[in-house]
Structures are given as structure tokens and as C-alpha cells.
Coordinates of C-alpha atoms and ligand atoms in Angstrom, one line a residue:
M7 CA 0.0 0.0 0.0
T8 CA 1.2 3.4 -0.8
S9 CA 0.5 6.1 1.7
I10 CA -1.2 9.4 0.6
P11 CA 1.6 11.9 0.0
K12 CA 1.8 14.4 2.8
L13 CA 2.1 18.1 1.9
R14 CA 3.5 20.7 4.1
T15 CA 0.8 22.0 6.4
P16 CA -0.3 25.5 5.7
S17 CA -1.3 26.8 9.1
I18 CA -4.7 28.0 7.9
A19 CA -6.3 24.6 7.0
P20 CA -8.9 24.6 9.8
E21 CA -9.9 28.2 9.0
V22 CA -10.1 27.4 5.3
S23 CA -12.3 24.5 6.2
G24 CA -14.6 26.9 8.1
V25 CA -14.8 29.3 5.2
V26 CA -15.5 26.6 2.7
A27 CA -18.1 25.0 4.9
V28 CA -20.0 28.2 5.5
G29 CA -19.6 29.2 1.8
A30 CA -21.1 25.8 0.8
A31 CA -23.9 26.3 3.3
L32 CA -24.8 29.8 2.0
A33 CA -24.7 28.6 -1.6
V34 CA -27.0 25.6 -0.9
G35 CA -29.2 28.1 1.0
E36 CA -29.6 30.2 -2.1
L37 CA -30.5 27.2 -4.3
A38 CA -32.9 25.9 -1.6
A39 CA -34.6 29.3 -1.5
V40 CA -35.5 29.1 -5.2
P41 CA -38.7 27.1 -4.9
V42 CA -39.7 29.1 -1.8
S43 CA -39.0 32.8 -2.3
P44 CA -36.0 35.2 -2.8
D45 CA -36.7 36.4 0.8
A46 CA -36.1 32.8 2.1
S47 CA -32.4 32.8 1.2
P48 CA -30.6 32.9 4.6
Y49 CA -28.1 35.5 3.3
F50 CA -30.7 37.9 2.0
A51 CA -33.2 37.2 4.8
V52 CA -30.5 38.2 7.3
G53 CA -29.3 41.1 5.1
S54 CA -32.9 42.5 4.6
T55 CA -33.6 42.1 8.3
V56 CA -30.4 44.1 9.1
V57 CA -31.5 46.8 6.6
D58 CA -35.0 46.9 8.0
S59 CA -33.9 47.2 11.6
T60 CA -31.0 49.7 11.1
P61 CA -31.6 52.9 13.0
E62 CA -32.4 55.8 10.8
A63 CA -29.2 57.7 11.7
V64 CA -27.0 54.8 10.7
R65 CA -28.9 54.3 7.5
E66 CA -28.5 58.0 6.6
W67 CA -24.8 57.7 7.4
A68 CA -24.5 54.6 5.2
I69 CA -26.3 56.3 2.3
E70 CA -24.2 59.4 2.7
T71 CA -21.0 57.4 2.8
F72 CA -21.7 54.7 0.2
G73 CA -24.4 56.5 -1.9
T74 CA -26.5 54.2 -4.0
S75 CA -24.1 51.3 -3.3
D76 CA -25.2 51.3 0.4
K77 CA -26.7 47.8 -0.1
V78 CA -23.6 46.5 -1.8
A79 CA -21.5 47.9 1.1
L80 CA -23.9 46.1 3.5
Y81 CA -23.6 42.8 1.7
V82 CA -19.8 43.1 1.4
G83 CA -19.6 44.0 5.1
M84 CA -21.8 41.0 5.9
G85 CA -19.6 38.8 3.8
V86 CA -16.4 39.9 5.6
I87 CA -18.0 39.3 9.0
I88 CA -19.4 36.0 8.0
A89 CA -16.0 35.0 6.6
L90 CA -14.3 35.9 9.9
L91 CA -16.8 33.9 11.9
A92 CA -16.5 31.0 9.5
A93 CA -12.8 31.0 9.9
A94 CA -13.2 31.1 13.7
S95 CA -15.7 28.2 13.5
G96 CA -13.1 26.1 11.7
Y97 CA -10.4 27.0 14.2
L98 CA -12.6 26.3 17.2
E99 CA -14.0 23.0 15.7
R100 CA -10.4 21.8 15.3
R101 CA -9.4 22.7 18.9
R102 CA -12.6 22.6 20.9
P103 CA -15.1 20.4 19.0
P104 CA -18.0 20.9 18.6
L105 CA -17.8 24.6 19.2
G106 CA -17.4 25.3 15.5
S107 CA -20.4 23.3 14.6
V108 CA -22.4 25.1 17.2
I109 CA -21.4 28.5 15.7
I110 CA -22.6 27.3 12.3
A111 CA -25.8 26.0 13.8
V112 CA -26.4 29.4 15.4
F113 CA -26.0 31.0 12.0
G114 CA -28.7 28.6 10.7
V115 CA -31.0 29.5 13.5
L116 CA -30.5 33.2 12.8
G117 CA -31.3 32.5 9.1
V118 CA -34.5 30.7 10.1
L119 CA -35.6 33.6 12.4
A120 CA -34.8 36.2 9.8
A121 CA -36.6 34.3 7.0
V122 CA -39.8 33.4 8.8
N123 CA -40.1 37.0 9.9
R124 CA -40.0 38.4 6.4
P125 CA -43.2 40.1 5.3
G126 CA -45.6 37.4 3.9
A127 CA -43.4 34.6 5.0
S128 CA -44.7 31.1 5.8
W129 CA -43.0 28.3 7.8
T130 CA -41.5 27.0 4.5
Y131 CA -39.2 30.0 4.6
A132 CA -37.3 28.2 7.4
I133 CA -36.3 25.3 5.1
P134 CA -33.4 26.9 3.2
S135 CA -31.7 28.0 6.4
I136 CA -32.1 24.6 8.0
I137 CA -30.6 22.9 4.9
A138 CA -27.8 25.4 4.9
G139 CA -27.0 24.8 8.6
V140 CA -26.9 21.1 8.1
V141 CA -24.7 21.4 5.0
G142 CA -22.3 23.7 6.8
V143 CA -21.8 21.4 9.8
V144 CA -21.4 18.3 7.6
V145 CA -18.9 20.0 5.2
L146 CA -16.9 21.3 8.2
R147 CA -16.7 17.9 9.7
I148 CA -15.8 16.2 6.4
L149 CA -13.0 18.7 5.8
L150 CA -11.5 18.5 9.3
A151 CA -11.6 14.7 9.3
Q152 CA -9.2 14.9 6.3
L153 CA -6.7 16.7 8.5
G154 CA -6.3 13.6 10.7
P155 CA -6.4 13.5 14.5
N156 CA -5.7 16.6 16.3
R157 CA -2.6 15.6 18.2
S158 CA -2.3 18.9 20.0
R159 CA -5.6 18.9 21.7
E160 CA -4.3 17.8 25.1
A161 CA -1.2 19.9 24.7
A162 CA -3.3 22.9 23.8
V163 CA -5.2 22.6 27.1
V164 CA -2.0 22.6 29.0
D165 CA -0.3 25.3 27.0
D166 CA -2.7 27.7 25.3
E167 CA -0.2 28.7 22.6
P168 CA -1.2 27.3 19.2
E169 CA 1.2 24.4 18.8
P170 CA 2.9 23.6 15.5
A171 CA 1.6 20.1 16.2
A172 CA -2.0 21.4 16.1
R173 CA -1.4 21.6 12.4
A174 CA -1.5 18.0 11.4
P175 CA 0.1 17.2 8.0
L176 CA -2.2 18.3 5.2
S177 CA -3.1 15.5 2.8
R178 CA -3.6 16.0 -0.9
R179 CA -7.0 14.6 -0.2
F180 CA -7.9 17.6 2.0
V181 CA -6.8 20.0 -0.7
L182 CA -8.8 18.2 -3.4
T183 CA -11.9 17.8 -1.2
A184 CA -11.8 21.5 -0.1
A185 CA -11.2 22.7 -3.7
G186 CA -13.9 20.4 -5.0
I187 CA -16.5 21.6 -2.4
A188 CA -15.6 25.2 -3.0
A189 CA -16.0 24.9 -6.7
A190 CA -19.3 23.1 -6.4
A191 CA -20.5 25.8 -3.9
V192 CA -19.6 28.6 -6.3
A193 CA -21.5 26.8 -9.1
V194 CA -24.5 26.1 -6.9
G195 CA -24.5 29.6 -5.5
V196 CA -24.3 31.3 -8.9
V197 CA -27.2 29.2 -10.3
G198 CA -29.3 29.8 -7.2
R199 CA -28.6 33.5 -7.2
R200 CA -29.6 33.8 -10.9
M201 CA -32.8 31.9 -10.4
L202 CA -33.7 34.0 -7.4
A203 CA -32.9 37.2 -9.3
D204 CA -35.4 36.0 -12.1
T205 CA -38.0 35.3 -9.4
A206 CA -37.4 38.6 -7.8
D207 CA -37.9 40.4 -11.1
T208 CA -41.2 38.7 -11.7
V209 CA -42.3 39.3 -8.2
A210 CA -41.6 43.0 -8.6
D211 CA -43.3 43.1 -12.1
R212 CA -46.4 41.5 -10.6
A213 CA -46.4 43.8 -7.6
R214 CA -46.4 46.9 -9.9
L215 CA -49.1 45.6 -12.2
L216 CA -52.5 47.3 -12.5
L217 CA -55.1 45.2 -14.3
P218 CA -57.7 47.0 -16.4
K219 CA -61.4 47.0 -15.5
P220 CA -63.4 44.3 -17.3
A221 CA -65.4 45.6 -20.3
V222 CA -67.7 42.6 -19.4
P223 CA -67.8 42.2 -15.7
A224 CA -68.8 38.9 -14.0
P225 CA -72.4 38.9 -12.7
P226 CA -72.4 39.5 -8.9
I227 CA -72.4 36.4 -6.7
P228 CA -75.8 36.1 -5.0
P229 CA -75.5 35.6 -1.3
G230 CA -77.4 32.3 -1.6
A231 CA -74.6 30.8 -3.7
E232 CA -72.6 30.0 -0.6
L233 CA -73.3 27.9 2.5
D234 CA -72.7 29.5 5.8
L235 CA -71.5 26.4 7.6
S236 CA -68.2 25.5 9.1
G237 CA -66.4 22.9 7.0
A238 CA -68.4 23.8 3.9
T239 CA -66.3 24.8 0.8
P240 CA -66.3 28.5 0.1
F241 CA -67.9 29.3 -3.2
V242 CA -64.9 31.2 -4.4
T243 CA -61.5 29.6 -3.7
D244 CA -58.8 32.0 -2.3
N245 CA -55.7 32.2 -4.5
A246 CA -53.7 30.9 -1.6
D247 CA -55.9 27.8 -1.3
F248 CA -56.3 27.1 -5.0
Y249 CA -54.9 23.7 -5.9
R250 CA -51.7 23.8 -8.0
I251 CA -50.8 21.1 -10.5
D252 CA -48.0 21.4 -13.1
T253 CA -44.9 19.7 -14.2
A254 CA -42.6 22.6 -13.3
L255 CA -39.9 21.8 -10.7
Q256 CA -39.0 25.5 -10.8
V257 CA -41.9 27.9 -11.3
P258 CA -41.4 29.6 -14.6
T259 CA -40.7 33.3 -14.2
L260 CA -41.7 35.6 -16.9
T261 CA -42.3 39.4 -16.7
T262 CA -45.0 41.1 -18.7
S263 CA -42.4 42.9 -20.9
E264 CA -40.8 39.5 -21.7
W265 CA -44.1 37.9 -22.5
R266 CA -45.2 37.2 -26.1
L267 CA -47.8 34.9 -27.6
R268 CA -46.9 33.6 -31.0
I269 CA -49.8 32.3 -33.0
H270 CA -48.9 30.2 -36.0
G271 CA -49.8 27.0 -37.9
D272 CA -53.0 26.7 -39.8
V273 CA -53.7 30.4 -39.7
D274 CA -54.4 33.1 -42.3
K275 CA -51.6 35.1 -40.9
E276 CA -49.1 34.6 -38.2
V277 CA -49.5 37.0 -35.2
T278 CA -47.3 37.7 -32.2
L279 CA -49.0 39.4 -29.3
S280 CA -47.2 41.5 -26.7
W281 CA -48.5 42.2 -23.3
D282 CA -49.6 45.7 -24.4
D283 CA -51.4 44.2 -27.4
L284 CA -53.3 41.9 -25.1
L285 CA -54.2 44.6 -22.6
A286 CA -55.5 46.7 -25.5
M287 CA -58.2 44.1 -26.1
P288 CA -61.5 44.3 -24.2
M289 CA -61.4 42.1 -21.0
T290 CA -64.1 39.8 -19.8
E291 CA -64.5 38.6 -16.2
R292 CA -66.0 35.2 -15.5
V293 CA -66.3 32.9 -12.5
V294 CA -65.2 29.4 -13.7
T295 CA -64.6 26.2 -11.8
L296 CA -61.4 24.4 -12.8
A297 CA -60.7 20.7 -12.2
C298 CA -57.8 18.4 -12.6
V299 CA -58.2 15.1 -14.4
S300 CA -56.2 13.5 -11.5
N301 CA -58.9 14.5 -9.0
D302 CA -60.1 11.2 -7.6
V303 CA -63.6 10.7 -6.2
G304 CA -64.1 13.0 -3.2
G305 CA -60.8 14.8 -4.0
D306 CA -60.0 18.5 -3.8
L307 CA -58.0 19.1 -7.0
V308 CA -60.8 21.5 -8.0
G309 CA -61.3 25.2 -7.4
N310 CA -63.5 28.1 -8.4
A311 CA -62.2 31.5 -9.2
S312 CA -63.1 34.8 -10.9
W313 CA -60.9 35.1 -13.9
L314 CA -60.1 38.2 -15.9
G315 CA -59.0 37.9 -19.5
V316 CA -59.5 38.2 -23.2
P317 CA -61.9 35.8 -24.8
M318 CA -59.7 33.2 -26.6
R319 CA -61.9 33.4 -29.6
A320 CA -61.0 37.0 -30.1
V321 CA -57.3 36.1 -30.0
L322 CA -57.8 33.3 -32.5
D323 CA -59.7 35.7 -34.8
L324 CA -56.6 37.9 -35.0
A325 CA -54.8 35.1 -36.8
G326 CA -57.7 33.5 -38.5
V327 CA -58.1 29.7 -38.1
R328 CA -58.1 27.9 -41.4
P329 CA -60.9 25.4 -42.2
G330 CA -60.0 21.9 -41.2
A331 CA -57.9 22.8 -38.1
D332 CA -59.5 21.4 -35.0
M333 CA -56.8 21.7 -32.3
L334 CA -55.1 24.5 -30.5
L335 CA -51.7 23.2 -29.4
S336 CA -50.6 25.6 -26.7
T337 CA -47.1 25.6 -25.1
S338 CA -45.8 27.1 -21.9
V339 CA -42.5 29.0 -21.5
D340 CA -41.1 25.8 -20.0
G341 CA -42.2 23.6 -22.9
W342 CA -45.3 21.9 -21.5
T343 CA -47.9 21.4 -24.2
C344 CA -51.7 21.1 -24.2
G345 CA -54.2 20.2 -27.0
T346 CA -57.6 21.9 -26.8
P347 CA -60.5 21.4 -29.3
I348 CA -61.0 24.6 -31.2
S349 CA -64.7 23.9 -31.0
A350 CA -64.6 24.5 -27.2
L351 CA -63.0 27.9 -27.8
T352 CA -65.5 29.1 -30.4
D353 CA -68.8 27.6 -29.3
G354 CA -69.7 30.6 -27.2
R355 CA -68.4 29.4 -23.8
D356 CA -66.2 31.8 -21.8
A357 CA -62.8 30.5 -22.7
L358 CA -60.3 33.1 -21.5
L359 CA -56.7 34.0 -22.0
A360 CA -56.6 35.1 -18.4
V361 CA -54.4 37.7 -16.7
G362 CA -56.3 38.1 -13.4
M363 CA -57.5 35.7 -10.7
N364 CA -59.9 36.8 -8.0
G365 CA -59.1 40.5 -8.5
S366 CA -55.3 40.3 -8.6
P367 CA -52.7 39.5 -11.3
L368 CA -52.3 35.7 -11.7
P369 CA -50.1 34.3 -8.9
I370 CA -46.8 33.2 -10.3
E371 CA -47.5 29.5 -9.6
H372 CA -50.9 29.9 -11.4
G373 CA -49.4 31.1 -14.6
Y374 CA -48.2 34.7 -14.4
P375 CA -48.6 36.7 -16.5
V376 CA -50.9 34.8 -18.9
R377 CA -52.8 31.5 -18.8
Q378 CA -55.8 29.8 -20.3
V379 CA -59.1 28.9 -18.6
V380 CA -61.7 26.9 -20.5
P381 CA -65.0 26.0 -18.8
G382 CA -65.9 22.3 -19.0
L383 CA -62.4 20.9 -19.8
Y384 CA -59.9 19.4 -17.5
G385 CA -56.8 21.5 -16.9
Y386 CA -54.5 19.1 -18.8
V387 CA -56.3 19.8 -22.1
S388 CA -57.2 23.5 -21.6
A389 CA -55.5 25.5 -18.8
T390 CA -52.0 26.2 -20.0
K391 CA -50.1 28.4 -17.5
W392 CA -47.2 30.7 -18.6
V393 CA -48.6 30.3 -22.1
V394 CA -46.3 31.7 -24.9
D395 CA -47.1 29.7 -28.1
W396 CA -50.3 28.8 -30.0
E397 CA -50.0 26.4 -32.9
I398 CA -53.3 25.8 -34.8
T399 CA -53.2 22.2 -35.9
R400 CA -55.2 19.0 -36.0
F401 CA -55.7 16.2 -33.5
S402 CA -54.6 13.8 -36.2
D403 CA -51.3 15.6 -36.5
A404 CA -50.3 16.6 -33.0
K405 CA -50.1 15.1 -29.5
A406 CA -49.7 17.1 -26.3
Y407 CA -47.7 16.4 -23.2
W408 CA -50.2 14.1 -21.3
T409 CA -51.6 12.5 -24.4
T410 CA -48.2 11.1 -25.3
R411 CA -48.2 9.6 -21.7
G412 CA -51.4 7.6 -22.1
W413 CA -54.0 10.2 -21.1
S414 CA -57.0 10.8 -23.4
A415 CA -56.7 13.4 -26.1
L416 CA -60.1 14.9 -25.2
G417 CA -60.8 15.7 -21.6
P418 CA -64.3 17.0 -20.8
I419 CA -64.8 17.3 -17.0
K420 CA -66.9 14.5 -15.7
M421 CA -69.8 15.4 -13.4
A422 CA -69.0 14.9 -9.8
S423 CA -70.3 15.5 -6.3
R424 CA -68.5 15.2 -3.0
F425 CA -68.9 15.5 0.8
D426 CA -67.3 18.4 2.5
R427 CA -68.6 18.1 6.1
P428 CA -68.6 16.6 8.6
A429 CA -65.3 14.8 8.4
D430 CA -65.3 11.1 7.5
G431 CA -65.3 8.7 10.4
T432 CA -66.5 11.3 13.0
E433 CA -69.0 10.7 15.8
H434 CA -72.2 12.6 16.2
P435 CA -75.1 12.4 18.7
A436 CA -78.4 11.1 17.2
G437 CA -80.7 13.7 15.8
E438 CA -80.1 16.3 13.0
V439 CA -76.6 16.2 11.4
I440 CA -76.1 18.8 8.7
I441 CA -74.2 17.1 5.8
A442 CA -72.8 19.4 3.2
G443 CA -70.9 19.1 0.0
T444 CA -70.1 20.4 -3.5
A445 CA -71.2 19.3 -7.0
W446 CA -70.1 20.3 -10.5
A447 CA -71.2 19.5 -14.0
Q448 CA -69.4 22.2 -15.9
H449 CA -71.0 23.8 -18.9
T450 CA -74.2 21.7 -18.3
G451 CA -75.1 22.6 -14.8
I452 CA -76.3 20.8 -11.7
E453 CA -80.0 20.1 -11.6
R454 CA -80.1 18.0 -8.4
V455 CA -78.0 16.4 -5.7
E456 CA -79.2 13.3 -3.8
V457 CA -77.9 11.5 -0.8
R458 CA -78.6 8.0 0.3
V459 CA -78.0 6.4 3.7
D460 CA -76.9 2.7 3.9
Q461 CA -77.8 2.1 0.3
G462 CA -81.4 3.2 0.9
P463 CA -83.5 5.3 -1.4
W464 CA -82.0 8.5 -2.9
Q465 CA -83.2 11.6 -1.1
P466 CA -82.9 15.1 -2.4
A467 CA -80.3 17.5 -0.9
E468 CA -81.0 21.3 -0.8
L469 CA -79.0 23.2 -3.4
T470 CA -77.5 26.7 -3.1
T471 CA -78.5 29.4 -5.6
E472 CA -77.0 28.6 -9.0
Y473 CA -74.4 31.0 -10.1
S474 CA -73.8 29.6 -13.6
I475 CA -73.5 26.3 -15.4
D476 CA -69.7 26.8 -15.4
T477 CA -69.4 26.9 -11.6
W478 CA -69.8 24.3 -8.9
R479 CA -72.8 24.3 -6.6
Q480 CA -72.9 23.7 -2.9
W481 CA -75.6 21.5 -1.3
R482 CA -76.7 20.6 2.2
F483 CA -78.6 17.6 3.6
P484 CA -80.2 17.8 7.0
W485 CA -79.9 14.2 8.1
Q486 CA -82.1 12.7 10.8
A487 CA -79.3 10.4 12.1
T488 CA -80.2 7.3 14.2
K489 CA -77.8 5.4 16.5
G490 CA -75.3 3.1 14.8
E491 CA -72.7 3.1 12.1
H492 CA -73.9 4.6 8.8
T493 CA -72.5 5.1 5.3
L494 CA -73.7 8.0 3.2
E495 CA -73.3 8.4 -0.5
C496 CA -74.0 11.4 -2.8
R497 CA -74.7 11.8 -6.4
A498 CA -75.4 14.6 -8.8
I499 CA -77.9 14.8 -11.7
D500 CA -77.2 17.3 -14.5
K501 CA -79.5 19.6 -16.3
L502 CA -79.9 17.1 -19.1
G503 CA -81.3 14.6 -16.5
R504 CA -78.2 12.4 -16.5
P505 CA -77.1 11.0 -13.2
Q506 CA -73.5 10.8 -12.2
I507 CA -71.8 7.6 -13.2
E508 CA -71.8 5.2 -10.2
R509 CA -69.2 2.7 -11.4
Y510 CA -65.8 3.6 -10.0
Q511 CA -63.0 4.4 -12.4
S512 CA -59.7 5.8 -11.4
P513 CA -58.5 9.1 -12.9
A514 CA -56.5 7.7 -15.8
P515 CA -57.0 8.0 -18.7
D516 CA -59.9 10.5 -18.8
G517 CA -61.0 11.4 -15.3
A518 CA -62.5 9.5 -12.3
S519 CA -66.1 8.4 -11.9
G520 CA -67.9 6.9 -8.9
L521 CA -69.7 7.9 -5.8
D522 CA -68.2 9.7 -2.9
D523 CA -69.1 8.3 0.5
R524 CA -68.6 9.0 4.2
G525 CA -68.9 6.8 7.3
Y526 CA -70.3 8.2 10.6
T527 CA -70.8 6.8 14.0
I528 CA -74.1 8.1 15.6
T529 CA -74.2 7.7 19.4
Ligands
LIG22 N1 -47.5 25.2 -18.1 C1 -48.3 24.3 -17.6 N2 -49.6 24.6 -17.5 C2 -50.5 23.7 -16.9 C3 -50.0 22.5 -16.4 C4 -48.6 22.2 -16.5 O1 -48.1 21.2 -16.1 N3 -47.8 23.1 -17.1 N4 -50.8 21.6 -15.8 C5 -52.2 21.7 -16.1 C6 -53.1 20.9 -15.3 S1 -53.0 19.2 -15.3 C7 -54.0 21.5 -14.5 S2 -55.1 20.6 -13.6 C8 -54.1 23.0 -14.3 C9 -54.0 23.4 -12.9 O2 -54.0 24.8 -12.8 P1 -53.7 25.5 -11.4 O3 -52.3 24.9 -10.9 O4 -53.7 26.9 -11.6 O5 -54.8 25.0 -10.4 O6 -53.0 23.6 -15.0 C10 -52.7 23.1 -16.3 N5 -51.8 24.0 -16.9
LIG23 MO1 -54.6 18.4 -14.1

């Protein structure tokens, strides 16, 4: 066996380890903040907190001294302080373990505290700092382990002078490991920072945006459309509660000035729309219930929102669809594709190229700045978010993302009804128990909802006021519950008199069918 060649020990190996470890931690913290928020980055959360809590006098002094580069000065200053503390943590971890690890862990805790206290932060803002702290400690230990045993520890206790022996011979492995980790950290940090900067631009763009008033506003929601019962589903789903489904690992970030929609294929003339072009067109506001094909019986991958946008038909007319074309193949900025029947965009229903959701610009994860919403079709064949390209084509010529993965090319939403309250498996005293739920039959409308107890006769539930055939409808069923274990089922009947399909089918390939049920114990 050949031994690893020993190099002469530079006296700064433990300090270098500390700096590399903390650098790697901060770099990973940047990347980990990407799916959360720019404000969740430990470095910037702490930096912003320092800025926000700086006394006015100090701030004025900083602005006077550094001018517009006051923030740069702050971050450089922070960098220097962090580097010194990082070096100290390496030194201490070598001589008094685990003191260095403790310092890094304290950094992590400060990051967590700063991040979760940023405006609008949720608990998820803590994650990047926690990951960063763990990475920092692990890297520090890996690097110091490469230095071999610290033969001076006992000696150091006796004689507090740093001993030459405290500097164990440095292996080539240490140099390679430290350099490798440092290089990886720089790469990870640069990528993370760039992605955060893109997100920050889009966040700022969205915050500045003022949406136009609709030329055609949505009819007001009658008070009777919503049940006033705890545990019942609100008629309009808050943006923060709206289900999110997409293939994007990293939410696409696109500003309004970057956005374009190119319309091509079987058209009379190719057209490219800019944001200003789109906003110059009259806007329509519509309340539409959106559902995911993956929503299983009783599931909650369905939501109802007020959308503001330009009718898709008006946009198609700018280019002119040639006869024979039957599919709109839309593509998002991240390359996801979706095939929508042109008939569903031109038959008079309120298909929108939407820019607003419940009175605000689209949330970034719901497609900012522009997405599609088509009543009656599952999201995978209609609701392209971050949409940038429309190709007019034919179903016989093109296949979209999910169709190539075995899902049906056409995806009309199947009628469904579900229980919302009380929760499954709960206990209630005998007597009246108010059961409530939701039902939808988009673009046909709900005529009736029925409930049966223990496979008995179907009994009518009370329906809330209908808003439109494109929105879900809440229902309630005052049940005279008797002692024992009971199973309740619900079903909807649409305006064409068709009952919901009772036979269970799982979501693939074209949406689930079957009856939702709940079990209750009545005492
Ligand atoms: N760009 C893009 N748009 C997309 C998807 C996607 O993966 N990428 N998923 C679709 C699916 S399957 C559904 S159900 C809806 C969900 O929209 P939401 O996340 O706003 O609720 O978006 C649709 N639009
Ligand atoms: Mo979906």
C-alpha cells in the first residue's frame, strides 16, 4: 500500500475548512430558496432584516458614505463578518469540537428567524436556512476529518499557545476535497442566485401591475350561492388555497415585458401578441370552476375563481383559423404542451386568455402573466399556464404532453359530487346532522344532488342558488341520524337529467367516476 503523500501543512487549514463549509452552506441556502422565495435565502433574509432594523441615523450615514451602493456595502460587510466567523468556527471546531459546529448551527437559527419574519413569509421560509445549517456542519466535519487526528488537543489545554503540532500534516485529499467543495459551492450559489434574481424580477413586475377593469364584468355572486356552515367549501376559492398542478420543478418566471404569444400553424396570418397588445383588447371577467383530471372521487383538485382575461376566440380571430384545423396546441414557456379542441374555444363558452385571478394578477404559480381557462375541460387539455405559443393544428397531426403519456386526447370534465362536512369517520349524537358538499357539471349545470343512507332510497339535498353552469354548486342535507354506524353516498344529476356515473373508475386516462361516501358513528 502506498500512503497518501503528505504536503507541508499551511497553518490555515482549519480556518479554510470553516470558510469553505460556510460558503457551501450559503450557496446551498440560495438554491434551496429558489422554490420558496428570494426572501427565504438565509443570506438575503438576514441582510434584509439588518437593513429593516437599522436605526435611521445609521442608515443615513451609510447612504451618505456609500451612496446608492449602500446595499452593496452592507452585503460586502456582511460577507467579511461571515468569513471571519466562518474561519473562527473552523479554528474552534479543530481545537474545541463541537464549538465550530455550534457556531454554524447558530448561523442557521439566525437565518431561520430572519426568514420566517420576512413580510408574507410562511413556515416554509425556514427550510433553506435549516438545509444550509446542516450542509455547513457536515462539510466542516468532512474537511476537518481529512486533517487527521488533532494531536495537539491535550497539549493545547496545558499550554494555550497554538502548537505547531496542532497543524496536522495536510493531505492531498484535503486540498482536493476542499477545492472540489468550494468549486461546487460557487456553481450552486451562482445558479441559485440567478434563479432568485429572475423570481425577484417577476415578483416586482407582478407587484407593480395594475389590471384593467373588465369591459364585461362577471355577474355578482348572489348571497345564496354560498353555504354559511363550518367545514363547507367557500364558493370562491382563495388564490392561496387554490390547488396547484403542473410539471414545473422550478416555477417559470416571466415578466409582462418579456411575455409574447406567437400564433402560427393553420392560420391566415401569423401573429405575435405582446402584453400591451393583449391589454388593449376588451377584457371579460368570468367565474369558472377548474378541475384536474387527476382528481379522484371525493378529492380536492378542483377550485373556483373569478378570472379576468381576453376571450380566446377574439385572439384566434386575430390570426384566422383555417378550415379543417381542430386543435389549439398551446405551449408554456417551460415547454409543457396542451391540446384543446378549437370547437370549445369558439362555441360561445367563456374560454379566456386570463391575466387576473380573484381580483389580482395571476399568482406566479398559477401562470403569471398569462394562462388559459376553458369552462368544462380538465386542466391538462385546456388550462396552459405561462402560455407563450399557440399552434393551430389537428388532433390527427399533433399530440400534447399528457396524451403522449397515455391520457385521453379529449378531456371534458366528468360530473361529480362530494362530501365536504362533517369529516369522514366522525362521531355525532343522534338527531339532526347537517351534511354538506359540492357538486359540479361544468357547462351543463347541476339540476339535483341526492344523498342515500346505507344504500337506501336516494333523497334530495338542498341546493344553493345557482351562479352559472360553469361553476360548482354547494348542497346541504339535514340528516335525521339514528344510532349506529352509517354510510352515506351522494350523487349529482345534471340539467340534461343524466345521473353521475356510479361505477368507480380511477382518474387515468380521462377522469375519475364513482360515488363519494362517508362513514359516521351516531351515538
Ligand atoms: N405550463 C403548464 N400549465 C399547466 C400544467 C402544466 O403542467 N404546465 N398543468 C395543467 C393541469 S394538469 C391543471 S389541472 C391545471 C392546474 O392549474 P392550477 O395549478 O392553476 O390549479 O393547470 C394546467 N396547466
Ligand atoms: Mo390536471
